[in-house]
Short mmCIF file of C-alpha atoms in Angstrom, two decimals:
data_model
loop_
_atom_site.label_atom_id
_atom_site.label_comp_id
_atom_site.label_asym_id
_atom_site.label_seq_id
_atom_site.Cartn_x
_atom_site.Cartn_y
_atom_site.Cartn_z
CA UNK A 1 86.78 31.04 -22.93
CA UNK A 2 85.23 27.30 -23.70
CA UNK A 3 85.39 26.13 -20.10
CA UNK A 4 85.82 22.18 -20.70
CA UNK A 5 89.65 24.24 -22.26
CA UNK A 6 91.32 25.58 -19.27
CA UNK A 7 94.91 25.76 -18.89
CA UNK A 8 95.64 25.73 -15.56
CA UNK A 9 99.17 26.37 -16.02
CA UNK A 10 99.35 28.72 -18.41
CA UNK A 11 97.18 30.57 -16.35
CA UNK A 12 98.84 29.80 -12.89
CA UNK A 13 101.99 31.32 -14.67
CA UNK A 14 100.59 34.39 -16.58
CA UNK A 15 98.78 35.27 -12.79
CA UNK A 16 101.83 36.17 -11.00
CA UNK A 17 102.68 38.85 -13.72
CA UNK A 18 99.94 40.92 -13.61
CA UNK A 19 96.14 41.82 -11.72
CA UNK A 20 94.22 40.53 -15.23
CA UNK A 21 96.44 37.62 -15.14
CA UNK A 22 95.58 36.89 -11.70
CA UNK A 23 91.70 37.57 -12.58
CA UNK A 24 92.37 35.88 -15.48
CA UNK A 25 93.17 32.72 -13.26
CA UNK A 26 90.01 33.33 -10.95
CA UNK A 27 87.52 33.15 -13.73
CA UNK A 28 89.11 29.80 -15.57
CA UNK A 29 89.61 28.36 -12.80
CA UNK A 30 85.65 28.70 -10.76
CA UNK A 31 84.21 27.92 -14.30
CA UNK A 32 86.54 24.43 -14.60
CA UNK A 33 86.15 23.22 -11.32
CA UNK A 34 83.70 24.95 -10.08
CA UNK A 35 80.80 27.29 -11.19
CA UNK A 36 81.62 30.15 -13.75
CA UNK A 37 81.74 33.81 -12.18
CA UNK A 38 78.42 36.44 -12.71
CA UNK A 39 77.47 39.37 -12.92
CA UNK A 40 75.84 39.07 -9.33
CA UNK A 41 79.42 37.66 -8.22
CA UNK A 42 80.92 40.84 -6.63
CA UNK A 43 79.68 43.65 -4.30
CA UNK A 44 78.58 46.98 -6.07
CA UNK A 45 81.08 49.89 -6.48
CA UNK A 46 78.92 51.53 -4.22
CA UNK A 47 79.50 49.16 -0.82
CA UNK A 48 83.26 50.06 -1.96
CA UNK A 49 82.60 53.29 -1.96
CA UNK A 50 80.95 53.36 1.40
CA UNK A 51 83.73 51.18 3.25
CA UNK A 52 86.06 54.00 2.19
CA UNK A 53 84.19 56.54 3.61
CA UNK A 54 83.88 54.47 6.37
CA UNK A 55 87.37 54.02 7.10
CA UNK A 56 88.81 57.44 5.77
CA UNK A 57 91.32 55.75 2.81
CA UNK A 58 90.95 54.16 -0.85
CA UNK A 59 91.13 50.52 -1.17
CA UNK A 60 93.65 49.08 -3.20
CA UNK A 61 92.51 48.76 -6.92
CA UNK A 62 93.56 44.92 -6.75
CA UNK A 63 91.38 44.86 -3.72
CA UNK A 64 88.24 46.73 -5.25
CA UNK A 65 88.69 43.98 -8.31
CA UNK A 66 88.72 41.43 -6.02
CA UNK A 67 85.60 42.13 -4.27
CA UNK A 68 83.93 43.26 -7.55
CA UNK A 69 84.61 39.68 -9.29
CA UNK A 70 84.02 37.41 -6.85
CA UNK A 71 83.54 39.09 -3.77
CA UNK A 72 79.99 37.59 -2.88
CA UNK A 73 81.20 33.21 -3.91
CA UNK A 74 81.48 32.09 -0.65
CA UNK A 75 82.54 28.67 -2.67
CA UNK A 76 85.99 30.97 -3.36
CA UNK A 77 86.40 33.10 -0.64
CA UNK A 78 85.02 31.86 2.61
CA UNK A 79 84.85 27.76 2.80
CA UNK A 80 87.53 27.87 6.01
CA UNK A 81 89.15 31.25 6.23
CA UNK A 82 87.04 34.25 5.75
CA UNK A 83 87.08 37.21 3.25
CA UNK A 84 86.02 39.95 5.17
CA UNK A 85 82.77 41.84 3.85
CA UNK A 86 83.36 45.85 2.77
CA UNK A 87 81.46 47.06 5.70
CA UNK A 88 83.68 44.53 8.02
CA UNK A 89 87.08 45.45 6.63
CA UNK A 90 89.10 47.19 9.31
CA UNK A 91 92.20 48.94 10.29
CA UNK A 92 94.50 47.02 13.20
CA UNK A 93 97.73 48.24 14.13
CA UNK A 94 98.91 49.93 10.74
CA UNK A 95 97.17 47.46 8.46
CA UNK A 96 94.10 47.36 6.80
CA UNK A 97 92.56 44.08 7.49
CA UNK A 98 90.46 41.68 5.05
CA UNK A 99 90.85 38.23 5.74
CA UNK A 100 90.37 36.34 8.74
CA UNK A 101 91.34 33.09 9.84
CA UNK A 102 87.91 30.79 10.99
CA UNK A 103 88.79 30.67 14.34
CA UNK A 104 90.63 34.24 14.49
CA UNK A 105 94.32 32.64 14.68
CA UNK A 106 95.03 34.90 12.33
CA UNK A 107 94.33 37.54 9.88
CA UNK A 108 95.79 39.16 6.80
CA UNK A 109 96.24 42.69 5.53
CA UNK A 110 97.82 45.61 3.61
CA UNK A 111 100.08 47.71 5.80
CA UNK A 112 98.15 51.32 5.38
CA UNK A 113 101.86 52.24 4.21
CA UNK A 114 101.19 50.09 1.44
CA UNK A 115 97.55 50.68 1.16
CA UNK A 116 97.55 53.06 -1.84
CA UNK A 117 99.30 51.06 -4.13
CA UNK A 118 96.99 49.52 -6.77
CA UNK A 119 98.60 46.13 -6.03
CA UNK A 120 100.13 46.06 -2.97
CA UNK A 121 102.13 43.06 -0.66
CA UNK A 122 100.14 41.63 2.03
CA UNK A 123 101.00 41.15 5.69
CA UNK A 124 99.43 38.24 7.97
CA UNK A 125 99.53 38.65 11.45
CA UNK A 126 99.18 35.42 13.97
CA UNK A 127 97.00 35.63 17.08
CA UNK A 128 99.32 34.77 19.93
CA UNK A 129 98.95 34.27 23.60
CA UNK A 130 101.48 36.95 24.50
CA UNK A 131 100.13 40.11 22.42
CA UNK A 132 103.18 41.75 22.41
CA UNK A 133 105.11 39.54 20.14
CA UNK A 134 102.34 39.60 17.84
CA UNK A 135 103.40 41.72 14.59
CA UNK A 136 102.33 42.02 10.86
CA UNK A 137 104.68 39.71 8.96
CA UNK A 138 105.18 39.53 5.45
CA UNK A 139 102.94 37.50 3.45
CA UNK A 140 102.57 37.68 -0.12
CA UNK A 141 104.32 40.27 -2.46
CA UNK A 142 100.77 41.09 -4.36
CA UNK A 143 97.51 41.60 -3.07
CA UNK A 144 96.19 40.37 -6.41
CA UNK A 145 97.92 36.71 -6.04
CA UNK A 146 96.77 36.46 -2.58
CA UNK A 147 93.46 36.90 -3.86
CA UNK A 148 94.20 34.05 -6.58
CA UNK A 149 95.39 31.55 -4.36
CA UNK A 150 92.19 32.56 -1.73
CA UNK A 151 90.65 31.51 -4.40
CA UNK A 152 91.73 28.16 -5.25
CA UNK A 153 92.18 27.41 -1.80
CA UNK A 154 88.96 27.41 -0.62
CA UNK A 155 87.50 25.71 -3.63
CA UNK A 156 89.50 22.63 -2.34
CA UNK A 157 87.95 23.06 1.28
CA UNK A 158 85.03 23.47 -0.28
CA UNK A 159 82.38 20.72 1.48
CA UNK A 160 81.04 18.98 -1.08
CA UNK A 161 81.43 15.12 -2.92
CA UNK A 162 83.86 16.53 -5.02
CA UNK A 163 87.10 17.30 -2.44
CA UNK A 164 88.72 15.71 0.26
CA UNK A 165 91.96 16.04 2.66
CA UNK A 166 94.70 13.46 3.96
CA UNK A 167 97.55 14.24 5.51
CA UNK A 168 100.62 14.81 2.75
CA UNK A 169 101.61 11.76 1.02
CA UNK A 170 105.50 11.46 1.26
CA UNK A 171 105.08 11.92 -2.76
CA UNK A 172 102.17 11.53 -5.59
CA UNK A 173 102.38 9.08 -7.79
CA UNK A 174 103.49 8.85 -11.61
CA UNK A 175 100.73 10.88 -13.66
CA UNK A 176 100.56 14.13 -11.48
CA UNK A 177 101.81 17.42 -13.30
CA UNK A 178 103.62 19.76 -10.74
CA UNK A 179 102.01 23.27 -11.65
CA UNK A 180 103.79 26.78 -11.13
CA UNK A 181 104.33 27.90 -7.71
CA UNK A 182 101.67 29.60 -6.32
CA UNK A 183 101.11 30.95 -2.45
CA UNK A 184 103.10 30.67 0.51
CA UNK A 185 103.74 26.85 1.54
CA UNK A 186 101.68 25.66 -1.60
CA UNK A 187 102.52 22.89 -3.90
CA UNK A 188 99.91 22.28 -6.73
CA UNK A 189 99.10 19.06 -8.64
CA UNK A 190 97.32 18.37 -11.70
CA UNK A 191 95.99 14.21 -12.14
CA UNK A 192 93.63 13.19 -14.61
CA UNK A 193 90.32 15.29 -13.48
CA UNK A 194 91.69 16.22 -9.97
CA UNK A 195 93.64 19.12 -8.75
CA UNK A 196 95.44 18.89 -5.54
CA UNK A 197 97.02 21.30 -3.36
CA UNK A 198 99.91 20.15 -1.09
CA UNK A 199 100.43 22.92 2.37
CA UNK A 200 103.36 23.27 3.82
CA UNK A 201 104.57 19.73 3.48
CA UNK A 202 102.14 18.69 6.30
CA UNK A 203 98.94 17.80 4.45
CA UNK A 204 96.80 17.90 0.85
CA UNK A 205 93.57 18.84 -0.47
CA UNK A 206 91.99 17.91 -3.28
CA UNK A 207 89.38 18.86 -5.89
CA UNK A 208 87.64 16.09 -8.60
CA UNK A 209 85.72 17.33 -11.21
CA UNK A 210 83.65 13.51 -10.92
CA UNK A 211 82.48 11.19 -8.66
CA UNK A 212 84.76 8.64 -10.20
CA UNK A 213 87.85 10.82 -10.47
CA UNK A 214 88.03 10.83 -6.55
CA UNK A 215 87.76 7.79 -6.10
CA UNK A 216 90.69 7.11 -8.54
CA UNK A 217 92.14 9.61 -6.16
CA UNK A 218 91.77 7.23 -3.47
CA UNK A 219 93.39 4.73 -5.18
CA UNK A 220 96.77 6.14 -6.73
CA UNK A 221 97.02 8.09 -2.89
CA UNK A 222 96.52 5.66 -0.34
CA UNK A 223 95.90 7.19 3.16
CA UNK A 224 92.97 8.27 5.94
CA UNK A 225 90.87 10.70 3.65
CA UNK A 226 88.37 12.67 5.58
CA UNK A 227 85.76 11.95 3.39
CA UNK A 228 86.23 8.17 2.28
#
């Protein structure tokens, strides 16, 4: 794929379908806005191997592709919340656990129920005060689309020139392509050389592929941007 041609939402469409169509997703997507995926991307079939000895049960096969394609880009995986390592993933309370939130509000899993389906739902489970209302709750309905959106998520947290947050705009303006759903509370945005993510209603990030297309940004979204 020619990466200055990436249709994001084609792609955002086809991923929801399908694992390749998620991976599909992952790959246009780093190389567009990011870096293109290597070979030296992923952890080795090996470390897979040993984290399933380790824990006594077979990962997922949407979780083994996962790590193997992009596994080791902390860029996509790890720029807030974190994407546990093979020798950290663990079992809590029926789930097999391999994302945590930074400051351990939270983390999200496959119920071990669940956990030999090659692309099984994901649960999330809040860390609460009162540890007996805490439960796995239902996140969302493919491991491999959690994995997409981790993806794209943390590219626009990424800390670099080239993203920013503000607190939602009540609406973007005129020029701004609304893109397929895509992950729990998640609107997505497509301006000229910018992508932005809008959570929950509450607030937005955003990724530039310039300089000069943030600060255009700034311009057509008025408001107190972290990094302006």
């Amino acid at each position: 794929m020619d990466e200055t041609e990436f249709d994001i939402r084609t792609a955002m469409a086809g991923s929801v379908r399908s694992r390749s169509g998620a991976w599909a997703l992952v790959r246009g997507f780093a190389a567009y806005w990011g870096e293109p995926l290597g070979p030296d991307d992923g952890f080795a079939e090996a470390e897979l191997d040993a984290a399933e000895r380790r824990l006594g049960l077979r990962l997922p096969a949407a979780l083994r592709e996962a790590y193997r394609l992009f596994g080791r880009r902390a860029d996509l995986t790890s720029n807030h919340d974190v994407l546990l390592t093979p020798d950290e993933l663990y079992v809590l309370d029926g789930a097999l656990v391999y994302r945590a939130e930074n400051q351990g509000c939270a983390h999200w899993g496959v119920l071990l129920d669940d956990v030999e389906r090659e692309d099984p739902p994901t649960v999330m489970r809040p860390d609460l005060a009162d540890k007996s209302r805490e439960r796995w709750e239902p996140w969302e309905e493919r491991l491999s689309t959690a994995a997409a959106v981790m993806a794209m998520t943390e590219k626009l947290l990424e800390d670099d020139e080239l993203t920013d947050f503000v607190d939602s705009p009540d609406e973007l303006p005129d020029g701004f392509l609304e893109l397929p759903a895509l992950g729990r509370g998640c609107r997505w945005y497509l301006g000229p050389d910018v992508l932005v993510s809008v959570v929950e209603d509450a607030w937005m990030t955003a990724r530039a592929r310039t300089p000069e297309a943030l600060e255009a940004l700034y311009e057509a979204v008025p408001g107190d941007w972290l990094g302006e």
